[in-house]
Amino acid sequence: MALVAGLIASPLVVRANEKADFVLPLAVPAPIAQLRLQPALGATDLPLAPGQQKLTAALLTNYVARQQQLRAVDVTEAGIQLPLSNEMLMGYIARGSLAGGNTALSAIDSFMKPVSEHKPTVTPELLDAYIASGYEPMAKRVEVANAERDCLAQAIYHEARGESQAGQLAVANVIVNRARSDKYPSSLCGVIYQGAKNGRYRCQFTFACDGNNDAPSERQAWARSTALAKDVYAEYAMGDEIGAVPDSALFYHTTNVRPSWSYTYSRVAEVGAHIFYAPN
C-alpha cells in the first residue's frame, strides 16, 4: 500500500528522450477566428417599418417639432413656410387614410416623399384650404358612413321591401339624386329624414314621420335592404352613377295612386310598383 501511495503522490516526470502522450492545441484558423468575432446567430431586434409603429401622443409631438424645425429653414423662393400645426398633421392623416387602409404614420410618410411632376406639391395654402373645408378623422368618417348606410337601408326597407332588386334600386337612386341636388340636404340621412320633426305626415318619406316603430320586423327583407344599401352607398361615395333611373328623377309614387303633384312633373321611368318623375 505504501508503494501505491508513493506512486500516486510522486509527480509525473517526462524526460527529454521520452515522447509525451498529449499535444498542445493548434492555432485557431483565421476564418474561424473571424467568425467568432461576428454576432451570435438568432433573433434580433429590427426597426419597425413606417406605418407599423404605434401612434402615440409623444410620437406626434416629436413629429410636429421636427417639421417645425425643417420648415423654419428657407430652402425655396416662396420663403419660410407656416409652422406645421396639429390640425395640419391630422389633415395629413385623414387624407392618407382614404388611400386604402393606410395607418397614420404611413399616410404621413407618403406625404413626405418627393412628389411627381403630375402631383401638386402640398403647400400650407392647400392645407389651410383643406382644413377650412371641414376634414374629418378616419373614426368620424367610418361613423358617418355607417349612419348613411343604415338610413338608406331603412328607406329601402320601408319604401320598397316588397319590390324586386331593380325596384328597390330605383327608390335608392332617387334618394342619391336628391343628396346630389342643391335643392335637398347633402347627405342621405338628411334627405330621408327631411321634415321628420315637422309633425305627422309632414315629411318627405312617410315612414319617417308616421309615428310607427321603424325597427325592421322581416329579417330576410332587412338583410336584402342592408346589402343593397351597402352597394349603393359605395357608388354614391365614389361619385358613380347608380343607373336605375335618370339622374334627374327626384320624385316617385306607387302605381296605385295619382297624387296631384304628379301632373306638374315629367314622368321619366316606371320600375316595378313605382313611377318616377323629374322637375320640368
Backbone as JSON, one array per atom type, in Angstrom:
{
  "sequence": "MALVAGLIASPLVVRANEKADFVLPLAVPAPIAQLRLQPALGATDLPLAPGQQKLTAALLTNYVARQQQLRAVDVTEAGIQLPLSNEMLMGYIARGSLAGGNTALSAIDSFMKPVSEHKPTVTPELLDAYIASGYEPMAKRVEVANAERDCLAQAIYHEARGESQAGQLAVANVIVNRARSDKYPSSLCGVIYQGAKNGRYRCQFTFACDGNNDAPSERQAWARSTALAKDVYAEYAMGDEIGAVPDSALFYHTTNVRPSWSYTYSRVAEVGAHIFYAPN",
  "N": [[0.83, -1.2, 0.0], [1.98, 1.22, 0.79], [3.76, 1.55, -1.26], [2.06, 1.95, -3.44], [0.79, 4.32, -2.64], [2.96, 6.01, -2.69], [3.54, 6.08, -5.4], [1.31, 7.4, -6.41], [1.5, 9.88, -5.21], [3.84, 10.93, -6.22], [5.28, 13.23, -8.59], [4.5, 13.52, -12.14], [6.97, 12.85, -14.4], [8.49, 13.81, -17.34], [10.91, 12.86, -19.39], [13.51, 14.16, -21.48], [14.14, 12.49, -23.55], [11.91, 11.04, -23.87], [8.67, 10.39, -25.33], [5.88, 12.44, -25.22], [2.46, 11.72, -24.28], [0.47, 13.5, -25.07], [-0.73, 16.45, -26.88], [-0.21, 19.94, -27.59], [-2.79, 22.52, -28.04], [-3.64, 23.41, -31.4], [-3.05, 26.37, -33.4], [-5.82, 28.65, -33.88], [-7.57, 28.57, -36.9], [-7.61, 31.29, -39.26], [-10.12, 31.95, -40.67], [-12.03, 30.81, -38.92], [-11.52, 32.21, -36.58], [-12.3, 34.73, -37.4], [-15.04, 34.34, -37.77], [-15.79, 33.95, -35.15], [-15.74, 36.49, -34.16], [-17.99, 37.66, -35.12], [-21.47, 38.66, -34.51], [-23.62, 36.61, -32.5], [-25.72, 34.12, -33.97], [-29.3, 34.24, -34.42], [-32.48, 35.44, -33.1], [-33.03, 38.86, -33.68], [-33.47, 42.34, -32.88], [-35.36, 44.27, -34.98], [-35.79, 47.4, -36.64], [-39.0, 48.99, -36.74], [-41.04, 49.13, -39.61], [-42.18, 52.02, -41.53], [-45.4, 53.04, -40.56], [-45.94, 50.82, -39.02], [-45.44, 51.4, -36.48], [-46.66, 52.19, -33.22], [-49.04, 54.68, -32.89], [-48.55, 57.36, -30.94], [-49.08, 59.99, -28.5], [-46.66, 61.22, -27.83], [-45.09, 60.57, -30.04], [-46.39, 61.95, -32.11], [-46.03, 64.56, -31.18], [-43.25, 64.81, -31.31], [-42.94, 64.56, -34.05], [-44.27, 66.83, -35.03], [-42.68, 68.84, -33.9], [-40.25, 68.35, -35.21], [-40.95, 68.85, -37.88], [-41.57, 71.55, -37.71], [-39.06, 72.62, -37.22], [-37.77, 71.95, -39.61], [-39.28, 73.42, -41.45], [-38.61, 75.94, -40.75], [-36.39, 76.66, -42.08], [-35.37, 78.4, -44.86], [-35.67, 77.22, -47.9], [-36.7, 77.54, -50.34], [-37.91, 79.64, -53.02], [-40.25, 80.7, -52.25], [-40.19, 81.48, -49.66], [-40.15, 81.28, -46.02], [-42.05, 78.6, -44.76], [-45.33, 78.19, -43.27], [-45.73, 77.34, -39.76], [-46.09, 73.88, -38.91], [-49.03, 72.73, -37.78], [-51.0, 70.95, -35.27], [-53.5, 70.54, -36.36], [-52.99, 70.58, -39.1], [-51.4, 68.29, -39.25], [-53.23, 66.27, -38.54], [-54.81, 66.55, -40.73], [-53.14, 65.53, -42.73], [-53.21, 62.87, -41.9], [-55.95, 62.18, -42.08], [-56.39, 62.5, -44.84], [-54.57, 60.7, -45.95], [-55.65, 58.31, -45.08], [-57.67, 57.69, -46.81], [-56.57, 56.38, -48.88], [-56.68, 53.69, -48.77], [-56.58, 51.8, -46.32], [-54.25, 52.78, -45.13], [-52.18, 53.42, -42.34], [-51.85, 55.95, -39.77], [-49.14, 56.78, -39.63], [-48.02, 55.78, -41.99], [-49.45, 57.24, -43.79], [-48.5, 59.81, -43.25], [-45.88, 59.39, -43.99], [-46.16, 58.95, -46.72], [-46.91, 61.46, -47.62], [-44.65, 62.9, -47.16], [-42.81, 62.07, -48.96], [-40.96, 62.7, -52.0], [-42.76, 64.47, -54.5], [-44.3, 63.64, -57.62], [-44.06, 64.97, -60.98], [-46.61, 65.12, -61.84], [-48.21, 65.39, -59.69], [-49.58, 67.71, -57.48], [-47.7, 69.87, -55.33], [-47.82, 69.7, -51.8], [-48.8, 72.41, -50.06], [-48.7, 75.02, -47.52], [-50.89, 76.69, -48.03], [-52.66, 75.05, -49.47], [-53.13, 73.13, -47.53], [-54.34, 74.71, -45.54], [-56.68, 75.43, -46.87], [-57.83, 72.93, -47.18], [-58.24, 72.17, -44.5], [-60.04, 74.16, -43.75], [-62.21, 73.38, -45.21], [-63.41, 71.45, -43.76], [-62.36, 68.82, -42.81], [-62.43, 65.38, -41.65], [-61.46, 63.13, -39.08], [-60.47, 59.66, -39.5], [-61.97, 57.88, -37.86], [-64.32, 59.31, -37.44], [-65.22, 59.49, -40.06], [-65.85, 56.82, -40.62], [-67.92, 56.43, -38.8], [-69.88, 58.2, -39.8], [-70.28, 57.07, -42.36], [-71.37, 54.55, -41.69], [-73.77, 55.38, -40.51], [-75.03, 56.61, -42.7], [-75.38, 54.44, -44.43], [-77.15, 52.91, -42.89], [-79.41, 54.6, -42.72], [-80.14, 54.64, -45.42], [-80.72, 51.94, -45.83], [-82.95, 51.68, -44.16], [-84.79, 53.3, -45.55], [-85.02, 51.92, -48.0], [-86.06, 49.51, -47.08], [-88.57, 50.24, -45.83], [-89.85, 51.65, -47.86], [-89.79, 50.07, -50.15], [-89.68, 47.27, -49.72], [-91.11, 45.11, -50.68], [-90.54, 45.04, -53.31], [-88.78, 44.07, -56.35], [-85.2, 43.64, -56.78], [-84.44, 45.51, -58.69], [-86.52, 47.37, -58.48], [-86.17, 48.25, -55.84], [-83.63, 49.35, -56.07], [-84.15, 51.5, -57.76], [-85.66, 53.2, -56.13], [-83.74, 53.79, -54.17], [-82.01, 55.12, -55.82], [-83.3, 57.56, -56.35], [-83.09, 58.78, -53.86], [-80.33, 59.14, -53.67], [-80.03, 60.85, -55.87], [-81.34, 63.12, -54.9], [-79.68, 63.81, -52.74], [-77.47, 64.63, -54.11], [-78.38, 66.83, -55.36], [-78.75, 70.38, -55.3], [-81.05, 71.21, -54.15], [-81.87, 69.83, -51.98], [-81.05, 68.34, -48.74], [-77.54, 67.56, -48.22], [-76.75, 65.02, -47.51], [-77.46, 61.47, -47.25], [-78.98, 60.62, -45.05], [-79.98, 63.09, -44.27], [-81.63, 63.71, -46.46], [-83.52, 61.6, -46.35], [-84.75, 61.89, -43.83], [-85.73, 64.45, -43.93], [-87.72, 67.05, -42.79], [-88.9, 65.48, -40.85], [-89.33, 66.24, -38.25], [-91.37, 67.99, -38.34], [-93.92, 67.23, -37.84], [-96.63, 64.81, -37.89], [-96.89, 62.97, -40.87], [-95.8, 65.01, -42.38], [-93.45, 65.03, -43.75], [-90.83, 64.05, -46.06], [-90.62, 61.3, -46.65], [-92.91, 58.88, -45.85], [-92.67, 56.89, -43.81], [-90.85, 57.99, -42.09], [-92.13, 59.83, -40.5], [-94.56, 58.87, -39.57], [-95.15, 58.02, -37.09], [-94.96, 55.39, -36.34], [-93.19, 52.42, -35.19], [-89.97, 52.06, -36.4], [-88.34, 49.86, -36.45], [-87.08, 47.09, -38.17], [-89.05, 44.26, -38.99], [-89.11, 42.07, -40.58], [-86.88, 39.74, -41.19], [-85.49, 38.64, -43.45], [-86.11, 40.45, -45.51], [-84.99, 42.75, -44.46], [-82.3, 42.05, -44.48], [-81.82, 41.97, -47.23], [-82.23, 44.65, -47.82], [-80.18, 45.97, -46.37], [-77.92, 44.9, -47.61], [-78.17, 45.87, -50.22], [-78.14, 48.6, -49.69], [-75.52, 48.93, -48.81], [-74.05, 48.5, -51.18], [-75.06, 50.56, -52.84], [-74.38, 52.82, -51.39], [-71.59, 52.75, -51.57], [-71.21, 53.32, -54.29], [-72.34, 55.85, -54.35], [-70.62, 57.26, -52.6], [-68.27, 57.2, -54.07], [-68.93, 58.75, -56.17], [-70.11, 57.65, -58.38], [-72.54, 56.84, -60.96], [-75.8, 55.64, -60.22], [-77.72, 54.5, -61.9], [-80.23, 53.25, -62.14], [-82.51, 54.81, -62.52], [-83.01, 57.91, -64.31], [-80.65, 60.6, -63.6], [-82.0, 62.91, -63.11], [-84.35, 62.27, -61.85], [-86.34, 62.91, -59.15], [-88.6, 62.42, -57.71], [-91.24, 60.12, -56.78], [-93.99, 57.8, -56.89], [-96.33, 55.25, -55.88], [-97.86, 52.89, -58.14], [-100.57, 52.63, -57.7], [-101.7, 54.99, -56.92], [-102.44, 58.47, -57.62], [-101.13, 61.22, -57.18], [-101.69, 64.8, -56.87], [-99.49, 66.39, -57.45], [-98.1, 64.99, -59.35], [-98.88, 65.74, -61.88], [-97.52, 67.99, -62.46], [-94.9, 67.45, -63.0], [-92.36, 65.82, -65.01], [-92.76, 62.65, -66.3], [-90.44, 60.09, -66.05], [-89.66, 57.45, -65.75], [-90.71, 54.05, -65.07], [-90.6, 51.64, -62.73], [-91.11, 48.52, -61.52], [-93.38, 48.74, -58.93], [-93.47, 51.49, -58.83], [-93.62, 54.86, -60.06], [-91.62, 57.26, -61.6], [-90.45, 60.66, -61.46], [-89.27, 63.78, -62.87], [-88.23, 67.17, -62.3], [-89.69, 69.78, -64.29]],
  "CA": [[0.0, 0.0, 0.0], [2.87, 2.38, 0.83], [4.32, 1.71, -2.6], [0.99, 2.53, -4.28], [0.63, 5.71, -2.24], [4.11, 6.76, -3.16], [3.4, 6.28, -6.85], [0.26, 8.39, -6.66], [1.93, 11.2, -4.74], [5.02, 11.42, -6.94], [4.9, 13.98, -9.79], [4.76, 12.89, -13.43], [8.17, 13.42, -14.98], [8.7, 13.43, -18.73], [12.29, 13.12, -19.73], [13.71, 14.73, -22.81], [14.22, 11.45, -24.58], [10.65, 10.29, -23.89], [7.61, 11.02, -26.15], [4.69, 12.7, -24.41], [1.25, 11.14, -24.84], [-0.52, 14.54, -25.34], [-0.25, 17.52, -27.74], [-0.77, 21.25, -27.29], [-3.79, 22.94, -29.04], [-3.14, 24.09, -32.58], [-3.54, 27.73, -33.57], [-7.16, 28.73, -34.48], [-7.51, 29.07, -38.28], [-8.08, 32.66, -39.4], [-11.55, 32.06, -40.96], [-12.83, 30.52, -37.72], [-11.35, 33.34, -35.67], [-13.12, 35.83, -37.92], [-16.43, 34.02, -37.48], [-16.04, 34.12, -33.72], [-15.9, 37.91, -33.88], [-19.3, 38.1, -35.57], [-22.52, 38.47, -33.5], [-24.23, 35.29, -32.46], [-26.91, 33.95, -34.78], [-30.52, 34.14, -33.63], [-33.43, 36.54, -33.25], [-32.5, 40.19, -33.42], [-34.46, 43.41, -32.91], [-35.33, 45.04, -36.22], [-36.61, 48.61, -36.55], [-40.31, 48.87, -37.36], [-41.2, 49.85, -40.88], [-43.15, 53.1, -41.42], [-46.78, 52.59, -40.52], [-46.11, 49.73, -38.07], [-45.24, 51.91, -35.12], [-47.86, 52.6, -32.53], [-49.18, 56.13, -32.93], [-48.7, 57.88, -29.58], [-49.04, 61.45, -28.38], [-45.26, 61.63, -27.85], [-44.6, 60.45, -31.41], [-46.95, 63.06, -32.86], [-45.38, 65.78, -30.72], [-41.9, 64.82, -31.89], [-43.04, 64.79, -35.49], [-44.62, 68.24, -35.25], [-41.49, 69.65, -33.58], [-39.25, 68.16, -36.27], [-41.41, 69.55, -39.07], [-41.45, 72.99, -37.48], [-37.64, 72.96, -37.4], [-37.46, 71.87, -41.03], [-39.95, 74.49, -42.15], [-38.02, 77.22, -40.36], [-35.26, 76.9, -42.98], [-35.84, 78.88, -46.15], [-34.98, 76.5, -48.98], [-37.42, 77.79, -51.58], [-38.1, 81.04, -53.34], [-41.51, 81.15, -51.68], [-39.97, 81.97, -48.31], [-40.35, 80.34, -44.92], [-43.41, 78.09, -44.71], [-46.01, 78.34, -41.99], [-45.49, 76.22, -38.83], [-46.99, 72.74, -39.04], [-49.85, 72.62, -36.58], [-51.63, 69.65, -35.05], [-54.62, 70.42, -37.3], [-52.42, 70.18, -40.38], [-50.95, 66.91, -39.13], [-54.41, 65.42, -38.61], [-55.24, 66.59, -42.11], [-52.34, 64.53, -43.42], [-53.67, 61.53, -41.51], [-57.28, 61.94, -42.63], [-56.31, 62.36, -46.29], [-53.86, 59.46, -46.27], [-56.45, 57.15, -44.76], [-58.55, 57.39, -47.92], [-55.84, 55.65, -49.92], [-56.97, 52.26, -48.68], [-56.01, 51.08, -45.21], [-53.01, 53.33, -44.6], [-52.2, 53.89, -40.97], [-51.49, 57.36, -39.66], [-47.73, 57.04, -39.92], [-47.75, 55.55, -43.4], [-50.02, 58.38, -44.5], [-47.54, 60.9, -43.11], [-44.7, 59.04, -44.77], [-46.47, 59.11, -48.14], [-46.96, 62.87, -47.94], [-43.32, 63.49, -47.03], [-41.97, 61.62, -50.06], [-40.96, 63.65, -53.13], [-43.93, 64.34, -55.36], [-44.01, 63.55, -59.04], [-44.41, 66.18, -61.71], [-48.04, 65.1, -62.11], [-48.92, 65.54, -58.43], [-49.28, 69.03, -56.94], [-46.99, 69.92, -54.06], [-48.63, 70.09, -50.64], [-48.34, 73.69, -49.54], [-49.52, 75.49, -46.4], [-52.15, 77.24, -48.52], [-53.54, 73.93, -49.77], [-53.53, 72.53, -46.26], [-55.29, 75.61, -44.89], [-57.95, 75.32, -47.59], [-58.39, 71.62, -46.87], [-58.72, 72.2, -43.12], [-61.21, 75.02, -43.71], [-63.34, 72.71, -45.86], [-64.06, 70.57, -42.78], [-61.92, 67.43, -42.85], [-62.84, 64.58, -40.51], [-60.59, 61.98, -38.83], [-60.99, 58.41, -40.05], [-63.0, 57.31, -36.99], [-65.55, 60.04, -37.7], [-65.67, 59.11, -41.4], [-66.47, 55.49, -40.5], [-69.19, 56.62, -38.09], [-70.82, 58.82, -40.75], [-70.59, 56.09, -43.41], [-72.27, 53.55, -41.13], [-75.08, 56.01, -40.32], [-75.61, 56.81, -44.02], [-75.85, 53.13, -44.93], [-78.31, 52.49, -42.11], [-80.55, 55.41, -43.16], [-80.54, 54.18, -46.75], [-81.33, 50.61, -45.66], [-84.28, 51.92, -43.6], [-85.65, 53.81, -46.61], [-85.27, 50.83, -48.95], [-86.93, 48.53, -46.41], [-89.92, 50.73, -45.6], [-90.45, 52.17, -49.08], [-89.83, 49.14, -51.29], [-89.21, 45.93, -49.36], [-91.82, 44.1, -51.47], [-90.14, 45.18, -54.71], [-87.61, 43.34, -56.83], [-83.98, 44.41, -56.56], [-84.47, 46.65, -59.59], [-87.43, 48.35, -57.9], [-85.53, 48.82, -54.66], [-82.52, 50.17, -56.52], [-84.7, 52.73, -58.31], [-86.01, 54.05, -54.99], [-82.47, 54.26, -53.6], [-81.43, 56.06, -56.79], [-83.93, 58.87, -56.13], [-82.5, 59.35, -52.64], [-78.99, 59.6, -54.05], [-80.2, 62.03, -56.72], [-81.67, 64.27, -54.05], [-78.49, 64.19, -51.96], [-76.53, 65.29, -55.02], [-79.02, 68.03, -55.85], [-78.63, 71.51, -54.38], [-82.37, 71.54, -53.64], [-82.15, 68.98, -50.83], [-79.86, 68.15, -47.88], [-76.41, 66.96, -48.95], [-76.46, 63.67, -47.02], [-78.56, 60.53, -47.43], [-79.83, 60.71, -43.86], [-80.66, 64.37, -44.33], [-82.7, 63.59, -47.45], [-84.54, 60.64, -45.91], [-85.48, 62.38, -42.66], [-86.06, 65.86, -44.1], [-89.05, 67.41, -42.34], [-89.45, 64.47, -39.93], [-89.69, 66.89, -36.99], [-92.43, 68.98, -38.58], [-95.22, 66.69, -37.47], [-97.03, 63.57, -38.54], [-97.15, 63.0, -42.31], [-95.35, 66.28, -42.96], [-92.06, 64.83, -44.14], [-90.65, 63.6, -47.45], [-90.87, 59.86, -46.73], [-93.96, 58.67, -44.85], [-92.24, 56.07, -42.67], [-90.01, 58.79, -41.19], [-92.93, 60.7, -39.62], [-95.9, 58.33, -39.38], [-95.33, 57.69, -35.68], [-94.82, 53.95, -36.11], [-91.87, 51.91, -34.88], [-89.24, 51.78, -37.65], [-87.49, 48.67, -36.32], [-87.47, 46.07, -39.16], [-89.61, 43.04, -38.4], [-88.92, 40.98, -41.53], [-85.43, 39.54, -41.2], [-84.96, 38.43, -44.8], [-86.25, 41.7, -46.25], [-84.0, 43.68, -43.9], [-80.98, 41.63, -44.97], [-81.72, 42.43, -48.62], [-82.12, 46.12, -47.81], [-78.85, 46.38, -45.9], [-76.93, 44.53, -48.63], [-78.29, 46.82, -51.33], [-77.69, 49.91, -49.19], [-74.05, 48.92, -48.79], [-73.56, 48.66, -52.56], [-75.44, 51.88, -53.35], [-73.58, 53.85, -50.7], [-70.24, 52.72, -52.13], [-71.26, 54.05, -55.56], [-72.62, 57.25, -54.0], [-69.42, 57.85, -52.01], [-67.26, 57.32, -55.11], [-69.41, 59.66, -57.21], [-70.56, 56.89, -59.55], [-73.97, 56.85, -61.25], [-76.5, 54.43, -59.79], [-78.15, 53.97, -63.19], [-81.54, 52.61, -62.17], [-83.39, 55.82, -63.11], [-82.19, 59.08, -64.69], [-80.16, 61.45, -62.52], [-82.96, 63.99, -62.89], [-85.52, 61.77, -61.12], [-86.32, 63.34, -57.75], [-89.88, 62.11, -57.08], [-91.88, 58.88, -57.21], [-95.17, 57.35, -56.15], [-96.72, 53.91, -56.28], [-98.72, 52.87, -59.32], [-101.99, 52.58, -57.33], [-102.18, 56.32, -56.55], [-102.16, 59.52, -58.6], [-101.13, 62.49, -56.44], [-101.88, 65.99, -57.7], [-98.21, 66.94, -57.88], [-97.54, 64.21, -60.47], [-99.23, 66.38, -63.13], [-96.65, 69.15, -62.68], [-93.54, 66.99, -63.28], [-92.2, 64.97, -66.18], [-92.6, 61.22, -65.99], [-89.19, 59.66, -66.7], [-89.43, 56.0, -65.65], [-91.59, 53.23, -64.24], [-89.87, 50.44, -62.35], [-91.88, 47.79, -60.53], [-94.63, 49.36, -58.46], [-93.27, 52.93, -58.66], [-93.45, 55.74, -61.21], [-90.6, 58.25, -61.25], [-90.64, 61.96, -62.11], [-88.21, 64.79, -62.8], [-88.77, 68.53, -62.45], [-89.76, 70.27, -65.67]],
  "C": [[0.86, 1.25, 0.0], [3.47, 2.65, -0.53], [3.33, 2.34, -3.53], [0.81, 3.99, -3.97], [1.77, 6.56, -2.73], [4.06, 7.02, -4.64], [2.38, 7.36, -7.17], [0.73, 9.78, -6.31], [3.08, 11.76, -5.55], [4.6, 12.13, -8.21], [5.26, 13.19, -11.05], [5.93, 13.6, -14.07], [8.32, 12.89, -16.4], [10.12, 13.82, -19.08], [12.4, 13.56, -21.18], [13.71, 13.67, -23.9], [12.95, 10.6, -24.63], [9.61, 11.07, -24.7], [6.36, 11.2, -25.3], [3.46, 12.12, -25.09], [0.14, 12.19, -25.03], [0.13, 15.61, -26.22], [-0.9, 18.83, -27.33], [-1.8, 21.64, -28.34], [-3.13, 23.65, -30.21], [-3.69, 25.51, -32.64], [-4.89, 27.73, -34.28], [-7.04, 29.27, -35.9], [-8.14, 30.47, -38.38], [-9.57, 32.77, -39.73], [-12.43, 31.81, -39.74], [-12.71, 31.66, -36.72], [-12.2, 34.53, -36.1], [-14.59, 35.6, -37.61], [-16.78, 34.24, -36.02], [-16.26, 35.58, -33.35], [-17.27, 38.43, -34.3], [-20.34, 37.87, -34.47], [-23.12, 37.09, -33.6], [-25.47, 35.25, -33.33], [-28.12, 33.81, -33.89], [-31.4, 35.34, -33.87], [-32.77, 37.86, -32.88], [-33.63, 41.19, -33.5], [-34.29, 44.21, -34.19], [-36.19, 46.28, -36.06], [-37.93, 48.42, -37.28], [-40.37, 49.69, -38.64], [-42.21, 50.98, -40.68], [-44.58, 52.57, -41.47], [-47.04, 51.47, -39.55], [-45.91, 50.19, -36.63], [-46.57, 52.32, -34.51], [-47.91, 54.12, -32.47], [-49.47, 56.63, -31.52], [-48.64, 59.39, -29.6], [-47.6, 61.96, -28.45], [-44.71, 61.59, -29.27], [-45.12, 61.61, -32.27], [-46.28, 64.38, -32.47], [-43.99, 65.9, -31.32], [-41.94, 65.12, -33.38], [-43.34, 66.26, -35.79], [-43.41, 69.12, -34.99], [-40.45, 69.55, -34.68], [-39.66, 68.92, -37.53], [-41.32, 71.06, -38.91], [-40.0, 73.44, -37.64], [-37.27, 72.95, -38.88], [-38.06, 73.03, -41.79], [-39.39, 75.87, -41.79], [-36.84, 77.59, -41.25], [-35.8, 77.28, -44.35], [-35.03, 78.21, -47.26], [-35.68, 76.71, -50.31], [-37.55, 79.28, -51.81], [-39.37, 81.6, -52.71], [-41.35, 81.69, -50.26], [-40.26, 80.9, -47.27], [-41.82, 79.91, -44.86], [-44.0, 78.27, -43.31], [-45.71, 77.15, -41.08], [-46.53, 75.12, -39.04], [-47.74, 72.56, -37.74], [-50.41, 71.22, -36.43], [-52.8, 69.45, -36.01], [-54.12, 69.99, -38.67], [-52.0, 68.71, -40.36], [-52.13, 65.96, -39.23], [-55.01, 65.44, -40.01], [-54.47, 65.61, -42.97], [-52.92, 63.14, -43.17], [-55.01, 61.22, -42.15], [-57.23, 61.73, -44.13], [-55.62, 61.05, -46.67], [-54.7, 58.23, -46.03], [-57.38, 56.76, -45.9], [-57.88, 56.54, -48.98], [-56.04, 54.16, -49.84], [-56.21, 51.56, -47.59], [-54.71, 51.63, -44.68], [-53.18, 53.71, -43.15], [-51.74, 55.34, -40.95], [-50.06, 57.61, -40.09], [-47.4, 56.78, -41.38], [-48.33, 56.66, -44.26], [-49.07, 59.57, -44.44], [-46.33, 60.63, -43.99], [-44.95, 59.27, -46.26], [-46.48, 60.58, -48.53], [-45.59, 63.52, -47.87], [-42.39, 63.05, -48.15], [-41.99, 62.66, -51.19], [-42.14, 63.4, -54.04], [-43.5, 64.3, -56.81], [-44.45, 64.84, -59.72], [-45.91, 66.26, -62.0], [-48.86, 65.3, -60.83], [-48.59, 66.89, -57.81], [-48.59, 68.94, -55.59], [-47.94, 70.35, -52.95], [-48.03, 71.35, -50.05], [-49.19, 74.09, -48.35], [-50.87, 76.04, -46.85], [-53.16, 76.14, -48.83], [-54.03, 73.26, -48.49], [-54.55, 73.39, -45.54], [-56.67, 75.49, -45.54], [-58.63, 73.99, -47.27], [-58.98, 71.59, -45.46], [-60.0, 73.03, -43.02], [-62.43, 74.35, -44.32], [-64.01, 71.7, -44.93], [-63.66, 69.12, -42.88], [-62.37, 66.71, -41.58], [-61.85, 63.44, -40.32], [-61.27, 60.69, -39.3], [-62.1, 57.82, -39.18], [-64.35, 57.99, -37.24], [-66.1, 59.68, -39.08], [-66.4, 57.76, -41.36], [-67.84, 55.61, -39.84], [-70.25, 57.2, -39.03], [-71.24, 57.83, -41.82], [-71.57, 55.04, -42.9], [-73.68, 54.12, -40.96], [-75.78, 56.2, -41.67], [-76.15, 55.5, -44.59], [-77.1, 52.67, -44.19], [-79.55, 53.28, -42.52], [-81.06, 54.92, -44.51], [-81.23, 52.82, -46.68], [-82.75, 50.75, -45.1], [-85.24, 52.37, -44.69], [-86.0, 52.71, -47.61], [-86.27, 49.83, -48.35], [-88.37, 49.03, -46.32], [-90.62, 51.2, -46.87], [-90.62, 51.12, -50.17], [-89.42, 47.72, -50.93], [-89.92, 44.83, -50.14], [-91.45, 44.13, -52.94], [-89.0, 44.23, -55.05], [-86.37, 44.19, -56.54], [-83.93, 45.64, -57.46], [-85.36, 47.76, -59.04], [-86.83, 49.03, -56.68], [-84.38, 49.75, -55.05], [-83.01, 51.51, -57.08], [-85.08, 53.71, -57.2], [-84.75, 54.63, -54.36], [-81.83, 55.3, -54.51], [-82.0, 57.47, -56.62], [-83.34, 59.55, -54.9], [-81.11, 59.89, -52.92], [-79.08, 60.85, -54.92], [-80.51, 63.27, -55.9], [-80.46, 64.74, -53.26], [-77.48, 64.92, -52.83], [-77.11, 66.57, -55.61], [-78.86, 69.15, -54.83], [-79.98, 71.94, -53.8], [-82.73, 70.76, -52.38], [-80.91, 68.89, -49.94], [-78.78, 67.35, -48.61], [-76.02, 65.57, -48.44], [-77.68, 62.78, -47.23], [-79.53, 60.58, -46.25], [-80.62, 62.01, -43.86], [-81.83, 64.35, -45.3], [-83.85, 62.75, -46.91], [-85.38, 61.19, -44.77], [-85.77, 63.88, -42.73], [-87.52, 66.12, -43.69], [-89.65, 66.45, -41.33], [-89.89, 65.08, -38.6], [-90.84, 67.89, -37.14], [-93.81, 68.49, -38.17], [-95.57, 65.47, -38.3], [-97.45, 63.8, -39.99], [-96.78, 64.34, -42.95], [-93.87, 66.2, -43.34], [-92.02, 64.25, -45.55], [-90.98, 62.12, -47.64], [-91.78, 59.47, -45.55], [-93.46, 57.92, -43.62], [-91.47, 56.89, -41.65], [-90.83, 59.64, -40.23], [-94.35, 60.18, -39.42], [-96.17, 57.91, -37.94], [-95.18, 56.23, -35.36], [-93.37, 53.59, -35.78], [-91.17, 51.51, -36.17], [-88.37, 50.54, -37.58], [-87.95, 47.6, -37.3], [-87.96, 44.8, -38.48], [-89.45, 41.83, -39.31], [-87.42, 40.79, -41.77], [-84.87, 39.42, -42.61], [-85.02, 39.72, -45.62], [-85.23, 42.73, -45.76], [-82.59, 43.33, -44.39], [-80.78, 42.08, -46.41], [-81.51, 43.95, -48.67], [-80.74, 46.58, -47.39], [-77.78, 46.04, -46.93], [-76.97, 45.51, -49.8], [-77.81, 48.2, -50.91], [-76.18, 50.01, -49.16], [-73.49, 49.17, -50.18], [-73.85, 50.06, -53.09], [-74.61, 52.96, -52.69], [-72.16, 53.89, -51.24], [-70.19, 53.49, -53.44], [-71.48, 55.54, -55.31], [-71.36, 57.94, -53.49], [-68.33, 58.06, -53.06], [-67.69, 58.25, -56.24], [-69.89, 58.96, -58.46], [-72.08, 57.04, -59.74], [-74.6, 55.54, -60.79], [-77.09, 53.73, -61.01], [-79.5, 53.31, -63.24], [-82.59, 53.51, -62.8], [-82.51, 57.01, -63.5], [-81.77, 59.91, -63.48], [-81.13, 62.57, -62.18], [-84.16, 63.57, -62.06], [-85.4, 62.11, -59.64], [-87.6, 62.97, -57.0], [-90.38, 60.76, -57.58], [-93.14, 58.65, -56.39], [-95.51, 55.96, -56.64], [-97.74, 53.98, -57.42], [-100.21, 52.89, -58.95], [-102.52, 53.92, -56.83], [-101.81, 57.3, -57.66], [-102.2, 60.87, -57.9], [-101.19, 63.69, -57.38], [-100.55, 66.54, -58.22], [-97.63, 66.22, -59.1], [-97.84, 64.86, -61.82], [-98.29, 67.56, -63.44], [-95.21, 68.76, -63.0], [-93.52, 66.07, -64.5], [-91.97, 63.52, -65.75], [-91.4, 60.7, -66.77], [-88.96, 58.15, -66.64], [-90.53, 55.34, -64.83], [-90.86, 51.91, -64.0], [-90.66, 49.74, -61.26], [-93.17, 48.51, -60.19], [-94.51, 50.86, -58.28], [-93.11, 53.63, -60.0], [-92.57, 56.9, -60.79], [-90.72, 59.51, -62.1], [-89.41, 62.84, -61.92], [-88.85, 66.16, -62.92], [-88.77, 68.94, -63.91], [-88.64, 71.27, -65.95]]
}
